[in-house]
Coordinates of C-alpha atoms and ligand atoms in Angstrom, one line a residue:
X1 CA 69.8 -55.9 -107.3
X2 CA 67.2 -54.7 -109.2
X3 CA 68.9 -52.6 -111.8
X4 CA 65.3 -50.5 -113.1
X5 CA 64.9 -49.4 -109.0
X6 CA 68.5 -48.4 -108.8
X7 CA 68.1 -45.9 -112.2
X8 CA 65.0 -44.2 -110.6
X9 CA 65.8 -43.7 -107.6
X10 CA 69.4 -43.0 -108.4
X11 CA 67.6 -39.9 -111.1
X12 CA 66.6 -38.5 -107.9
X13 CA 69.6 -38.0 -106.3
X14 CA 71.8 -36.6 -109.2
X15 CA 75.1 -36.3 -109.3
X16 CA 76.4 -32.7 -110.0
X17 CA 78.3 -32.5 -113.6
X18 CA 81.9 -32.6 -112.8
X19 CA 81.8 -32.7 -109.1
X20 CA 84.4 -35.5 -107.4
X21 CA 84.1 -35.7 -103.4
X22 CA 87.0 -37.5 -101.6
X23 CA 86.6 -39.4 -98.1
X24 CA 88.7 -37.7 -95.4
X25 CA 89.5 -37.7 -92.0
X26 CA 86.1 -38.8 -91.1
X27 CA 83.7 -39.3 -94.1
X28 CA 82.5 -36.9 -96.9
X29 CA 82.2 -33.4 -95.8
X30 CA 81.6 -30.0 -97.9
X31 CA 78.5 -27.8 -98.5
X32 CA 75.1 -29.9 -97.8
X33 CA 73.5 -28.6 -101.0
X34 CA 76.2 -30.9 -102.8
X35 CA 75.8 -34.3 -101.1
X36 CA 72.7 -35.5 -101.9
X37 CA 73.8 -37.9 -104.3
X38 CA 76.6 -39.1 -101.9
X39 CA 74.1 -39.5 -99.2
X40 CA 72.1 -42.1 -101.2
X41 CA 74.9 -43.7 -102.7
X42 CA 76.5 -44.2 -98.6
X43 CA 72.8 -45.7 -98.2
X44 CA 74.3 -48.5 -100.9
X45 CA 77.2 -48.4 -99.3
X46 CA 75.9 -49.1 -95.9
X47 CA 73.8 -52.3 -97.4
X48 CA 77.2 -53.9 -99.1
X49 CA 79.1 -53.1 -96.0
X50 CA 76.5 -54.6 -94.1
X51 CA 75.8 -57.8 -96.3
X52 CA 80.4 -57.9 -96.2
X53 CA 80.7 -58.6 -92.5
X54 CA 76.9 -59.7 -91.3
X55 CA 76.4 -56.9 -88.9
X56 CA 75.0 -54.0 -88.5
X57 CA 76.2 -51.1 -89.7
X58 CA 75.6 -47.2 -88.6
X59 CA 75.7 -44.1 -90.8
X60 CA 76.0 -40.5 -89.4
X61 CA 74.8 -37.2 -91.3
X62 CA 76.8 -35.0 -89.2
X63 CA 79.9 -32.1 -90.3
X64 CA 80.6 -32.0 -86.9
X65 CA 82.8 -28.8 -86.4
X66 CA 82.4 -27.3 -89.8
X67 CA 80.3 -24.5 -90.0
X68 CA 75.9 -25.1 -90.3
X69 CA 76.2 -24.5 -94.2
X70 CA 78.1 -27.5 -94.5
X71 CA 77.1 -30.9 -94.3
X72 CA 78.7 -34.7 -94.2
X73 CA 78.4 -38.7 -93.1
X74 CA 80.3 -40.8 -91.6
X75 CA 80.1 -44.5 -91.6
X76 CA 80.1 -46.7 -88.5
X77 CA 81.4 -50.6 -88.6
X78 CA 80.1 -53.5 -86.8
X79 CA 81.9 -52.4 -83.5
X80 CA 81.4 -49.0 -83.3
X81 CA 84.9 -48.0 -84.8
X82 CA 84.8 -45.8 -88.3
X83 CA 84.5 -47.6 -91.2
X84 CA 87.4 -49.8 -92.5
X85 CA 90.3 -48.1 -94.2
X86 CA 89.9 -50.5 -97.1
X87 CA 86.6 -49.6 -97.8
X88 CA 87.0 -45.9 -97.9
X89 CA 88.3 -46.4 -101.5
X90 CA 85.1 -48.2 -102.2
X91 CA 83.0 -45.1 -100.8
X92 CA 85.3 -42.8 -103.1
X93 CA 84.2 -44.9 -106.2
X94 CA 80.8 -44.8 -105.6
X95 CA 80.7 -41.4 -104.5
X96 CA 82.2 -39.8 -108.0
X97 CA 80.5 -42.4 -110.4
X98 CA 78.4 -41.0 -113.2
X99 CA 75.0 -42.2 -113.4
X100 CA 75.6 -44.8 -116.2
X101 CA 78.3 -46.4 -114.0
X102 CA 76.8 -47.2 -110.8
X103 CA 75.4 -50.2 -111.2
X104 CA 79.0 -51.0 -112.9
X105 CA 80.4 -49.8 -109.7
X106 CA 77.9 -51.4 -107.0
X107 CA 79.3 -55.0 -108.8
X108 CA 82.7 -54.5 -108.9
X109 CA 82.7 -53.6 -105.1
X110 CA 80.5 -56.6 -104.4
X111 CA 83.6 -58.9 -106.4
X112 CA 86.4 -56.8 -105.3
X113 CA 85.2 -56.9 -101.1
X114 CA 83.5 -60.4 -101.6
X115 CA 80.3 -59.3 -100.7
X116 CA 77.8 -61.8 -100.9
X117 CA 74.4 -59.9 -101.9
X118 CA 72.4 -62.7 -101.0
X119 CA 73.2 -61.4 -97.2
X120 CA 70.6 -59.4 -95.1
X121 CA 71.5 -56.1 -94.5
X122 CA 71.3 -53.8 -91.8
X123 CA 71.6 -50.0 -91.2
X124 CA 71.5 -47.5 -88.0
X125 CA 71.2 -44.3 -88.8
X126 CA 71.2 -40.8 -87.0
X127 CA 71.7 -37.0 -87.7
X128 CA 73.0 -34.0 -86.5
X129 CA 70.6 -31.0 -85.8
X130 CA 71.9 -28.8 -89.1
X131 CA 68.3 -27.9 -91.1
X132 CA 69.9 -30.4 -94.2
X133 CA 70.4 -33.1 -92.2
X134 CA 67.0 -34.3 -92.2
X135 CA 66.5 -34.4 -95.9
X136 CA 70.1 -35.8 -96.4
X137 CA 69.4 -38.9 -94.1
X138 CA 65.9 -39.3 -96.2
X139 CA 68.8 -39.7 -99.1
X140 CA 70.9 -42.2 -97.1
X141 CA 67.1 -44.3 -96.3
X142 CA 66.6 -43.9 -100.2
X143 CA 69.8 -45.5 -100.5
X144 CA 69.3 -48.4 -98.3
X145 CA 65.4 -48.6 -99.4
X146 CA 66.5 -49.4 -103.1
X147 CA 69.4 -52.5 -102.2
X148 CA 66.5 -54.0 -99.6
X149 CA 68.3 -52.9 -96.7
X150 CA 66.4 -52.9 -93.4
X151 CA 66.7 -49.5 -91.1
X152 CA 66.5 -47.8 -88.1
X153 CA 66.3 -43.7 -87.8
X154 CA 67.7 -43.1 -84.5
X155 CA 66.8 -39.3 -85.8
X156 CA 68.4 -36.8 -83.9
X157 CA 71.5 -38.0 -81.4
X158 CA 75.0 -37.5 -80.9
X159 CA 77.7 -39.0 -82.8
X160 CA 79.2 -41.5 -80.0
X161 CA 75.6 -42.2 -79.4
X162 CA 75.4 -43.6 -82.5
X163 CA 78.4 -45.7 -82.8
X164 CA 77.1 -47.3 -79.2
X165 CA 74.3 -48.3 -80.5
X166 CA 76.1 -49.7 -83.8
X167 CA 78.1 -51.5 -81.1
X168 CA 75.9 -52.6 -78.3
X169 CA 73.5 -54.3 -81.4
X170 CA 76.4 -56.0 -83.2
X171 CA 77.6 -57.9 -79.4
X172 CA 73.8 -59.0 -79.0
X173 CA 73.4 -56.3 -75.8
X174 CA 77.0 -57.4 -74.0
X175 CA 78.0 -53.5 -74.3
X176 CA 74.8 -52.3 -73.6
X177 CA 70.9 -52.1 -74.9
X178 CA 70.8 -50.2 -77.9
X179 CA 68.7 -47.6 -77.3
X180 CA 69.3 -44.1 -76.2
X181 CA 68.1 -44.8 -72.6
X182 CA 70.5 -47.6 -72.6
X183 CA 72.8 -45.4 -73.0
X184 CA 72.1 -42.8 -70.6
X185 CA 71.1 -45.9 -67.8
X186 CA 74.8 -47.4 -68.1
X187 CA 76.5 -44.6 -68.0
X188 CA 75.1 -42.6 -65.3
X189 CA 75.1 -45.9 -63.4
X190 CA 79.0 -46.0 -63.8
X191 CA 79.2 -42.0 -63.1
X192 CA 76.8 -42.6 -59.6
X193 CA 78.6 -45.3 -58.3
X194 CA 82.1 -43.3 -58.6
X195 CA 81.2 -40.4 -57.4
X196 CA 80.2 -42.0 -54.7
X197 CA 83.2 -42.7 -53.8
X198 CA 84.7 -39.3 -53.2
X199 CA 85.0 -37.0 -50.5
X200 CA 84.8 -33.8 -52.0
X201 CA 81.2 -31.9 -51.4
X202 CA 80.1 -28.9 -51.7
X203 CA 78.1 -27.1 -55.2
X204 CA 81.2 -24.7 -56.5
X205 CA 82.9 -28.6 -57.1
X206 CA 80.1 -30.1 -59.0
X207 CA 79.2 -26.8 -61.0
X208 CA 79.8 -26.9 -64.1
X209 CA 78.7 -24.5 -67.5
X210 CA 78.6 -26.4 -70.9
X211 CA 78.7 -24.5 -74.4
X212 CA 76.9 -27.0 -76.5
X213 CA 78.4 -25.7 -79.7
X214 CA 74.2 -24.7 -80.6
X215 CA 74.1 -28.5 -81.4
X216 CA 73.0 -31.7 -80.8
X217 CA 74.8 -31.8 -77.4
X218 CA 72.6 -29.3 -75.9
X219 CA 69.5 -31.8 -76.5
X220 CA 70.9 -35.1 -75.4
X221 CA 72.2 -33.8 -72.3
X222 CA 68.9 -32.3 -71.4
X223 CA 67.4 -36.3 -72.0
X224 CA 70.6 -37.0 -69.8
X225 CA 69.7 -34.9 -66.7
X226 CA 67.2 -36.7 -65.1
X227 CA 69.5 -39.6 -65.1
X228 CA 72.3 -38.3 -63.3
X229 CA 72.5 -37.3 -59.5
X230 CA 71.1 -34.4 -57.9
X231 CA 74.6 -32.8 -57.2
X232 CA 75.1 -32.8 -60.6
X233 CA 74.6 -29.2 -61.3
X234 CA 75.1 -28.5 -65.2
X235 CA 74.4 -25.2 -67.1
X236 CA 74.0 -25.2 -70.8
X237 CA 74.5 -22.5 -73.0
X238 CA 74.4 -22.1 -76.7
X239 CA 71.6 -24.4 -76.8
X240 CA 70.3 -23.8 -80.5
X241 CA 67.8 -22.3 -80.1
X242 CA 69.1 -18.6 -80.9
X243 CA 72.5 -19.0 -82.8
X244 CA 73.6 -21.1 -85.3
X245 CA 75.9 -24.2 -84.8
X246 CA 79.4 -24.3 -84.5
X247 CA 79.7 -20.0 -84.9
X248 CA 81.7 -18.3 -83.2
X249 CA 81.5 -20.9 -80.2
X250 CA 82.1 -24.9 -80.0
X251 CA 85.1 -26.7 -78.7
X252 CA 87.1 -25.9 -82.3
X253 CA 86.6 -22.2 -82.0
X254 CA 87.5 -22.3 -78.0
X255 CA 90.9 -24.9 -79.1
X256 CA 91.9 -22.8 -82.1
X257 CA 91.8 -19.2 -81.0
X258 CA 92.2 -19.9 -77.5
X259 CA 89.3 -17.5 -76.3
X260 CA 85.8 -18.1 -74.4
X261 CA 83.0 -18.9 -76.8
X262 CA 80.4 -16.1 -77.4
X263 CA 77.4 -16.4 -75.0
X264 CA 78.9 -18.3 -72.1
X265 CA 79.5 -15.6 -69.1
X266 CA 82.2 -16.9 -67.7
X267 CA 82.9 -15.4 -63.9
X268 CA 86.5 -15.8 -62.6
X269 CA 87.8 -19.9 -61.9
X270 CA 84.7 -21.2 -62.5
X271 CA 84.3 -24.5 -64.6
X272 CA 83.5 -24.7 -68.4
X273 CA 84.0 -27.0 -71.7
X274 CA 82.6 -26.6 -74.9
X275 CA 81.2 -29.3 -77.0
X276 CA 81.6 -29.7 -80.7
X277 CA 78.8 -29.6 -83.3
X278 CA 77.8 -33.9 -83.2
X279 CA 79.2 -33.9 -79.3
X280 CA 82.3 -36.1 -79.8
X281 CA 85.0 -33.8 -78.5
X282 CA 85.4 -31.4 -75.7
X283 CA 87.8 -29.0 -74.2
X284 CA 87.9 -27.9 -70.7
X285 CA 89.0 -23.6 -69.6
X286 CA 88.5 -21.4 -67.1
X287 CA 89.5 -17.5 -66.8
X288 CA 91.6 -17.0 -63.4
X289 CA 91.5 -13.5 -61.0
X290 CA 93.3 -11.4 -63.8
X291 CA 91.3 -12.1 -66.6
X292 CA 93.8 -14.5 -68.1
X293 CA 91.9 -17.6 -70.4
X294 CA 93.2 -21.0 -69.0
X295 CA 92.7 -23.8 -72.2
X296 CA 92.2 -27.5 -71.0
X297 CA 92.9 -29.1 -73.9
X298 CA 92.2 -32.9 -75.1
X299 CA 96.3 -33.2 -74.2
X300 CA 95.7 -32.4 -70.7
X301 CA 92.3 -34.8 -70.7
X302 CA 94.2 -37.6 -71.7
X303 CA 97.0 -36.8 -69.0
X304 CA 94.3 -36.3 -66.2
X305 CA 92.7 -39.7 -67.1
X306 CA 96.6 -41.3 -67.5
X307 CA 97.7 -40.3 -64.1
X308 CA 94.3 -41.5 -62.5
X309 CA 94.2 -44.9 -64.2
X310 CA 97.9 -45.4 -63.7
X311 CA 97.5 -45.2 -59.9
X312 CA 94.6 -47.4 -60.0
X313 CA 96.2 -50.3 -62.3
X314 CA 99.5 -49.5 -59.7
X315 CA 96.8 -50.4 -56.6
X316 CA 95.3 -53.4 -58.4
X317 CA 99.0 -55.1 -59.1
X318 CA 98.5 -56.3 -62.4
X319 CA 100.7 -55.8 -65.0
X320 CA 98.6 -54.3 -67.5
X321 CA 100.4 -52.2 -70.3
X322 CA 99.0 -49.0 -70.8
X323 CA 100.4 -46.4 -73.2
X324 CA 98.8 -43.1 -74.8
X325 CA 97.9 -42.5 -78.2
X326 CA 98.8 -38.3 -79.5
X327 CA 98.6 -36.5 -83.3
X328 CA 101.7 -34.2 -84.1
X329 CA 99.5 -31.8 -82.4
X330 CA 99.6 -32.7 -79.3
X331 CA 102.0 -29.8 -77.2
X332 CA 105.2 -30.9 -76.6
X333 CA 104.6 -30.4 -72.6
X334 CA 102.4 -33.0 -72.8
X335 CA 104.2 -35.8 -74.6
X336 CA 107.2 -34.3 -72.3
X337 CA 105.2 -34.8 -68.7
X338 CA 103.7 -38.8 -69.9
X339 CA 107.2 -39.8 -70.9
X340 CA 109.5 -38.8 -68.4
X341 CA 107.3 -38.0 -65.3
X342 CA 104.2 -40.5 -65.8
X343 CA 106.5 -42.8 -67.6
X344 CA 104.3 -43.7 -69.7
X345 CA 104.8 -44.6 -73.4
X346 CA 103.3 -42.5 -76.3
X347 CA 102.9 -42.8 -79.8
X348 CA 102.1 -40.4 -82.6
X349 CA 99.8 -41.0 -85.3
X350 CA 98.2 -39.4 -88.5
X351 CA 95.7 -37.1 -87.7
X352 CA 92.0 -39.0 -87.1
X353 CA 90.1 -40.8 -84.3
X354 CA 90.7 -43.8 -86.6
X355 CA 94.2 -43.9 -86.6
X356 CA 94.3 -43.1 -82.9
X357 CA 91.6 -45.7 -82.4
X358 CA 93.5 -48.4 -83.9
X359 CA 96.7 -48.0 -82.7
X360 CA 95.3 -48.0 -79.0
X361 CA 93.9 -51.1 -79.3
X362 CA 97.6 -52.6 -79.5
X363 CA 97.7 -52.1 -75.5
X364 CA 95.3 -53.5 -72.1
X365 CA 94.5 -49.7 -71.6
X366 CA 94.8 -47.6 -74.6
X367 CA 94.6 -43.6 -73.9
X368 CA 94.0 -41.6 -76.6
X369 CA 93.1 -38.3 -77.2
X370 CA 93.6 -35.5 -80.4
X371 CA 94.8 -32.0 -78.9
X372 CA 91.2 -30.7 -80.1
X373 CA 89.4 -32.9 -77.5
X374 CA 88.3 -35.9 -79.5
X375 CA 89.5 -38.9 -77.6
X376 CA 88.8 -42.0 -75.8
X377 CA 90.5 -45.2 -73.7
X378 CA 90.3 -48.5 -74.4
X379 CA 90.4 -51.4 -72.5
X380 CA 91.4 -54.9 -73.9
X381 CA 88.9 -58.2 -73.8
X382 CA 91.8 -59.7 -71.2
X383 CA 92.1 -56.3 -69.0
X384 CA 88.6 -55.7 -68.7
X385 CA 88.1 -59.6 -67.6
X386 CA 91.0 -59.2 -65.2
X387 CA 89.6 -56.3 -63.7
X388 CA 85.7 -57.4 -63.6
X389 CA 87.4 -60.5 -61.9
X390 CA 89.5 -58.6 -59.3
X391 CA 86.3 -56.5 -58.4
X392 CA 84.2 -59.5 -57.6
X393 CA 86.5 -61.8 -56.2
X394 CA 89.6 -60.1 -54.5
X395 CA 90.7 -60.5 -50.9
X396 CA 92.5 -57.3 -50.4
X397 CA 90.3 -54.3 -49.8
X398 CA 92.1 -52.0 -51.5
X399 CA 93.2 -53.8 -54.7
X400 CA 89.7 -54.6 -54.4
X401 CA 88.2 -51.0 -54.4
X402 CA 90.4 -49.9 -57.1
X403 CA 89.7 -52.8 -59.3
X404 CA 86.1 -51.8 -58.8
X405 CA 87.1 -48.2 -60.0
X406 CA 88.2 -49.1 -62.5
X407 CA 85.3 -51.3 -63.4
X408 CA 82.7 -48.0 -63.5
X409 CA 85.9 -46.2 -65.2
X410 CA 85.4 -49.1 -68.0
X411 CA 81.5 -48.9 -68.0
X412 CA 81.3 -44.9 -68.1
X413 CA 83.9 -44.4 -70.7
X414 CA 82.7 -44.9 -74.6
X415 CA 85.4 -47.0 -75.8
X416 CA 83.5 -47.0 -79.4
X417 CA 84.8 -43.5 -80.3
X418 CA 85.6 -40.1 -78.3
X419 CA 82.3 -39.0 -76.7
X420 CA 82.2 -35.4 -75.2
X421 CA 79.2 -36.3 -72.7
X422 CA 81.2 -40.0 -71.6
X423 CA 84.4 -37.8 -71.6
X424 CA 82.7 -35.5 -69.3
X425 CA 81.5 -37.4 -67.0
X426 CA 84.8 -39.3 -67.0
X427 CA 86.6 -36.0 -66.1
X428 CA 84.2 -34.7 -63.3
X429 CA 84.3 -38.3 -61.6
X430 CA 88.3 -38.0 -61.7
X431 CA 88.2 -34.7 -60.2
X432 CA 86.1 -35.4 -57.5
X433 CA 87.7 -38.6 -56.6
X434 CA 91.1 -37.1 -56.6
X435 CA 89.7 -34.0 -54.9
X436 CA 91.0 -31.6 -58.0
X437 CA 90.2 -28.1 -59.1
X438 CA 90.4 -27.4 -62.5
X439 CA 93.9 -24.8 -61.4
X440 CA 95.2 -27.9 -59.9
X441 CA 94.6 -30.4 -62.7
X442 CA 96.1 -27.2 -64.8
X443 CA 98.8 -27.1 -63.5
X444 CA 100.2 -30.5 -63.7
X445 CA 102.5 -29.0 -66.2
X446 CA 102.4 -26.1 -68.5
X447 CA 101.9 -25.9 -72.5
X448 CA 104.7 -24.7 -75.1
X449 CA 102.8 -21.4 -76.1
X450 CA 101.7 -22.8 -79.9
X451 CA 99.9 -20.8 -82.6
X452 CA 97.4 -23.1 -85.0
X453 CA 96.0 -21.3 -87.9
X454 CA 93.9 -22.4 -91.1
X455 CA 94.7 -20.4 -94.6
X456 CA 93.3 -21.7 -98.1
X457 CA 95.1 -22.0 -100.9
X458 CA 94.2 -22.9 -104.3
X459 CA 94.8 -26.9 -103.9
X460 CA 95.9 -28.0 -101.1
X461 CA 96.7 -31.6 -101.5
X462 CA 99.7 -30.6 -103.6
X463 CA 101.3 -30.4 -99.7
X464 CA 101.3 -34.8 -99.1
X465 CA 103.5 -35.2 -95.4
X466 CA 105.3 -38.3 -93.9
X467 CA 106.4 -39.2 -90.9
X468 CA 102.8 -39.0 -89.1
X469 CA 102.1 -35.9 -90.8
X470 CA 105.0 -33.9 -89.0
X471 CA 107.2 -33.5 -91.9
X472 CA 106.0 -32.3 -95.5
X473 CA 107.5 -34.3 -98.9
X474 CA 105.9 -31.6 -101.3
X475 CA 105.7 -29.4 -102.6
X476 CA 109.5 -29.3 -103.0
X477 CA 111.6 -26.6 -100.6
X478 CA 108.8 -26.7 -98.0
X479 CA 109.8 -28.6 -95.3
X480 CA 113.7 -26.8 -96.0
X481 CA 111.7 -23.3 -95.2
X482 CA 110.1 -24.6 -92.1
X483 CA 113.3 -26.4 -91.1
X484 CA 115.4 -23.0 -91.5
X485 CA 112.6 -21.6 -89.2
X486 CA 112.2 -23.8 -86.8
X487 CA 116.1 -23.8 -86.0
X488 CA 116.0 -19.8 -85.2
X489 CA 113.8 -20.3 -82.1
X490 CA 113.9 -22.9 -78.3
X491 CA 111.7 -25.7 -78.2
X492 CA 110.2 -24.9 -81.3
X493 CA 108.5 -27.3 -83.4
X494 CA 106.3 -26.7 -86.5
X495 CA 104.3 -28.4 -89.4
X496 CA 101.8 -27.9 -92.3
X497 CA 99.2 -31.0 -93.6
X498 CA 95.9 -30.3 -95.6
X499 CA 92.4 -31.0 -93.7
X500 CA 90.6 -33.7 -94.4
X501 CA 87.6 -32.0 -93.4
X502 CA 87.7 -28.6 -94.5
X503 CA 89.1 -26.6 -98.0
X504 CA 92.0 -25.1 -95.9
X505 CA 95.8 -26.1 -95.3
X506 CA 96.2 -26.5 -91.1
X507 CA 99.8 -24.6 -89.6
X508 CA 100.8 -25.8 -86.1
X509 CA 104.1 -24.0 -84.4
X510 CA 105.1 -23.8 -80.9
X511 CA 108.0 -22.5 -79.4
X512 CA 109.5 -21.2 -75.9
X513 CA 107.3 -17.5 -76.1
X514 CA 104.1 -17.2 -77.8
X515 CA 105.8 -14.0 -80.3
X516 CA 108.4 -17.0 -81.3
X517 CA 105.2 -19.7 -82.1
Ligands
G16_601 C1 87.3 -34.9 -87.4 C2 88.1 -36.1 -87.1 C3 89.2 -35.7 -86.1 C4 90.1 -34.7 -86.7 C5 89.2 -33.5 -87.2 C6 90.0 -32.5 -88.0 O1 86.7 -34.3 -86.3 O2 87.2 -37.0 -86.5 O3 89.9 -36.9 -85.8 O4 91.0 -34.2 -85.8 O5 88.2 -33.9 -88.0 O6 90.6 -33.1 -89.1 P1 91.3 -32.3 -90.2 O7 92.4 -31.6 -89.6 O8 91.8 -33.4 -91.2 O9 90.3 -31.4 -90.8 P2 85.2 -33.9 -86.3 O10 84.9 -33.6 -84.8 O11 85.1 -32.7 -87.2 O12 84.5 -35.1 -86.8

C-alpha cells in the first residue's frame, strides 16, 4: 500500500468533523452531500474484499427507495449475494475513521480478515440515475484507483443487474455473460420460451402499465424491449424525465399508503406495478369497477410463484423441499394461506434481502419475498441439476414438460437478489400459463387490513427488538404498551423496529377492520 497515495487521495475525500455513518439494512445510506468520504473509503473496501476471497467484487451507489436528495452503496460479494455480515463491521470502521487512522484501519482489517494484499483485486461498479451518483462512484473509482484495484463502470444499471454481473464473472460465464445484453438475452430467452407455452391470447392479457419510480427502471427496460416478444405490450410512466425519483410514486409510496402513484392513469381492472428507485422490488394493484385500489403486494408475489412451482415440482415427482422465506411484515393472510392451504413451510426473518437470502438457501427451492416487493427464489446446485436432467432426458411427457418449466422458471428468475424486471417477467409468464387475471390471482385469499407508518424520533436505536424483529426489548414498558393493545382487538398483531435505511422508527399493525389496525 502506498501510504503517501492513500493521504492524498484520502485529503480529497474528507471526512466531515464528527460525523459517524453506520451500515444497515443494505449499505450506508443518508444525504449524498455526506458520503463522499465513505464512497472512496467502500472503493478500499471493495479492493480488500476482493484481494479476501479472489473474486470479483461489485459496488452499487444507489438509495434505492429513499428520496433523490439522499444517496448510498451497497456492496456485492463474489456470488452476487450482499456483502458478508462479518465484514459489515469492517465497512463501519473504515467508514468513521479519522484521517490519521486509516491507514491504521486498512491494516488491522487486512490482519483481522486475513487478507493477503499481495492478491489482485477486482471491482464492478454501477449507479443509480440520482444527479450525485455519478460523482460518488468517481469516489468509489478513487477508492479502488489508490489500493491498485482494477475496475469496471457498468455506469448506469439496475441493482440486480449489477449483482448478475458480480455473479455471472465470478462462475467464469456458467450463470450467464456478464454484460447487460447477457442479461437481457437469457432472460427474455427463459420468458419466450414459457410464454409460449400458454393458451391465453388476446392484448388486455399481456397489457401491462409500469411506474418506473422516475428511475433507473424506466431506462433498462427500454434496452429491454426489443428483446422481448411482440405481445409484450408495456407502458412506462414516470420515466425521469419530468419528476424526481422515488416522489410521490415508486413501489414504497404505492406499498405504504396503499394508493396509485401520481402520474399513472389508471382505468378500471387494468394491470400495473411500480418499481422502486434501483428496480429491485415491485408491487402489483389494480383499481376495480367502484374505484376501490386493489394492492398486490410482495406477500401475494411470493404465494403466486409458490402455488405455481409447487404444482410443477408435484408434476415432476421429485421430492424437492421447498419452503418460503417472510419478514414480520408479511400479512398474516398470507403466512395463513402457505401454511395451512399450500402447506408449505415458512419462516420469518429480520428485516433485509440478506437475511431472507440466506435463510432460503437452507432449502432445493427457496421462495422469498419482503411484503414491500423485494424478493426472489432460489434453487439449490442438486435441484437445478435434477431438473436440467429431468428436462433433457425424461420419458414421461408430462413430468417432462414441467421439468422443462421449471427449467426457463430457473433461467428467468434472478436468484442473485430480488429483481423487479426478472420478478416481472416471472409474474406475467405465471399468469399467462395458468390463465390468471390479476382479480383472480387477488383473490386467492384476502389481507388482514394493516396500517404501516414511519414517525422520527430523536434516536431511534434506543428501540433494539428480538424475536425476528416482532417483539421490542427497549426501551423498557414498550412492548407491555403494545401488548395491552394488541389484546383489545381480533387478529391483531403489531410491532415497532428502527429502519436501517432511513432516520425514522417503522410501526406495522393489522387487525380484523382497518379502524382497529
Ligand atoms: C432495503 C433492503 C430491504 C428492506 C428495505 C427497508 O431496500 O434491501 O430488504 O426491506 O431497505 O429497510 P428498513 O425498514 O430497515 O429501512 P431498498 O429497496 O431500499 O434497498
Amino acid at each position: 500500500m502506498d501510504s503517501e497515495a492513500l493521504k492524498k487521495y484520502s485529503a480529497l475525500h474528507p471526512k466531515p468533523a464528527g460525523l459517524t455513518l453506520q451500515y444497515g439494512t443494505a449499505g450506508f445510506r443518508t444525504k449524498a452531500e455526506q458520503l463522499d468520504h465513505v464512497m472512496f473509503r467502500m472503493g478500499l473496501l471493495a479492493v480488500l474484499r476482493s484481494k479476501a476471497v479472489v473474486s470479483t467484487i461489485g459496488i452499487m451507489v444507489t438509495a434505492s427507495h429513499n428520496p433523490e436528495e439522499d444517496n448510498g452503496v451497497k456492496l456485492i460479494d463474489p456470488l452476487g449475494e450482499m456483502l458478508h455480515p462479518s465484514w459489515e463491521e469492517y465497512a463501519t470502521q473504515l467508514a468513521n475513521a479519522e484521517e490519521h487512522e486509516l491507514q491504521q484501519t486498512i491494516t488491522e482489517i487486512c490482519q483481522k480478515a486475513a487478507v493477503n494484499q499481495q492478491k489482485d483485486a477486482s471491482v464492478f461498479i454501477g449507479r443509480d440515475t440520482r444527479p450525485s451518483s455519478e460523482k460518488l462512484s468517481q469516489s468509489v473509482i478513487d477508492g479502488i484507483f489508490v489500493l491498485g484495484g482494477q475496475y469496471h463502470d457498468y455506469g448506469l444499471v439496475t441493482t440486480p443487474q449489477l449483482h448478475y454481473v458480480v455473479c455471472c464473472q465470478n462462475t467464469q460465464g456458467q450463470y450467464g455473460k456478464a454484460t447487460l445484453e447477457g442479461y437481457y438475452e437469457k432472460l427474455s430467452k427463459a420468458f419466450t420460451e414459457l410464454i409460449k407455452q400458454s393458451s391465453s391470447s388476446g392484448k388486455s392479457q399481456k397489457h401491462l402499465k409500469i411506474d418506473c419510480a422516475n428511475g433507473i427502471g424506466a431506462l433498462k427496460l427500454s434496452e429491454m424491449e426489443p428483446y422481448l416478444p411482440k405481445e409484450v405490450l408495456i407502458q412506462l410512466y414516470n420515466d425521469g424525465t419530468k419528476e424526481k425519483l422515488n416522489h410521490l410514486c415508486g413501489a414504497d409510496f404505492v406499498k405504504v399508503h396503499q394508493k396509485p402513484p401520481r402520474g399513472l392513469d389508471m382505468k378500471p381492472n387494468e394491470r400495473c406495478c411500480s418499481f422502486d428507485g434501483d428496480a429491485d422490488r415491485i408491487v402489483y394493484y389494480y383499481q376495480d369497477a367502484t374505484g376501490l385500489f386493489h394492492l398486490i403486494d410482495g406477500d401475494k408475489i411470493a404465494t403466486l410463484i409458490s402455488i405455481f412451482l409447487k404444482e410443477l415440482l408435484v408434476k415432476v415427482g421429485q421430492s424437492l423441499k421447498m419452503a418460503v422465506v417472510q419478514t414480520a411484515y408479511a400479512n398474516g393472510s398470507s403466512t395463513r394461506y402457505l401454511e395451512e392451504t399450500l402447506k408449505v413451510p415458512v419462516h420469518c426473518v429480520k428485516t433485509g434481502v440478506k437475511h431472507l437470502h440466506h435463510k432460503a438457501q437452507e432449502f432445493d427451492v427457496g421462495v422469498y419475498f419482503e411484503a414491500n416487493g423485494h424478493g426472489t427464489v432460489l434453487f439449490s446446485k442438486a435441484a437445478e441439476t435434477k431438473i436440467r436432467h429431468l428436462a433433457k432426458e425424461e420419458k414421461d411427457n408430462e413430468k417432462r414438460e414441467a421439468a422443462k418449466v421449471l427449467e426457463n422458471m430457473i433461467d428467468l428468475i434472478n436468484q442473485t437478489v430480488g429483481d423487479a424486471v426478472s420478478d416481472m417477467l416471472v409474474i406475467e409468464a405465471i399468469l399467462a400459463l395458468k390463465g390468471l387475471t390479476l382479480q383472480q390471482w387477488d383473490a386467492v385469499y384476502t389481507d388482514l387490513p394493516n396500517r404501516l407508518l414511519k414517525i422520527q424520533v430523536a434516536d431511534r436505536r434506543v428501540i433494539d427488538t428480538t424475536d425476528a424483529e416482532r417483539r421490542a426489548v427497549t426501551p423498557p414498558g414498550l412492548q407491555e404498551k403494545i401488548d395491552a393493545l394488541v389484546k383489545k382487538y381480533k387478529l391483531s398483531r403489531a410491532f415497532v423496529r428502527p429502519s436501517g435505511t432511513e432516520d425514522v422508527v417503522r410501526i406495522y399493525a393489522e387487525a380484523d377492520t382497518q379502524v382497529r389496525a
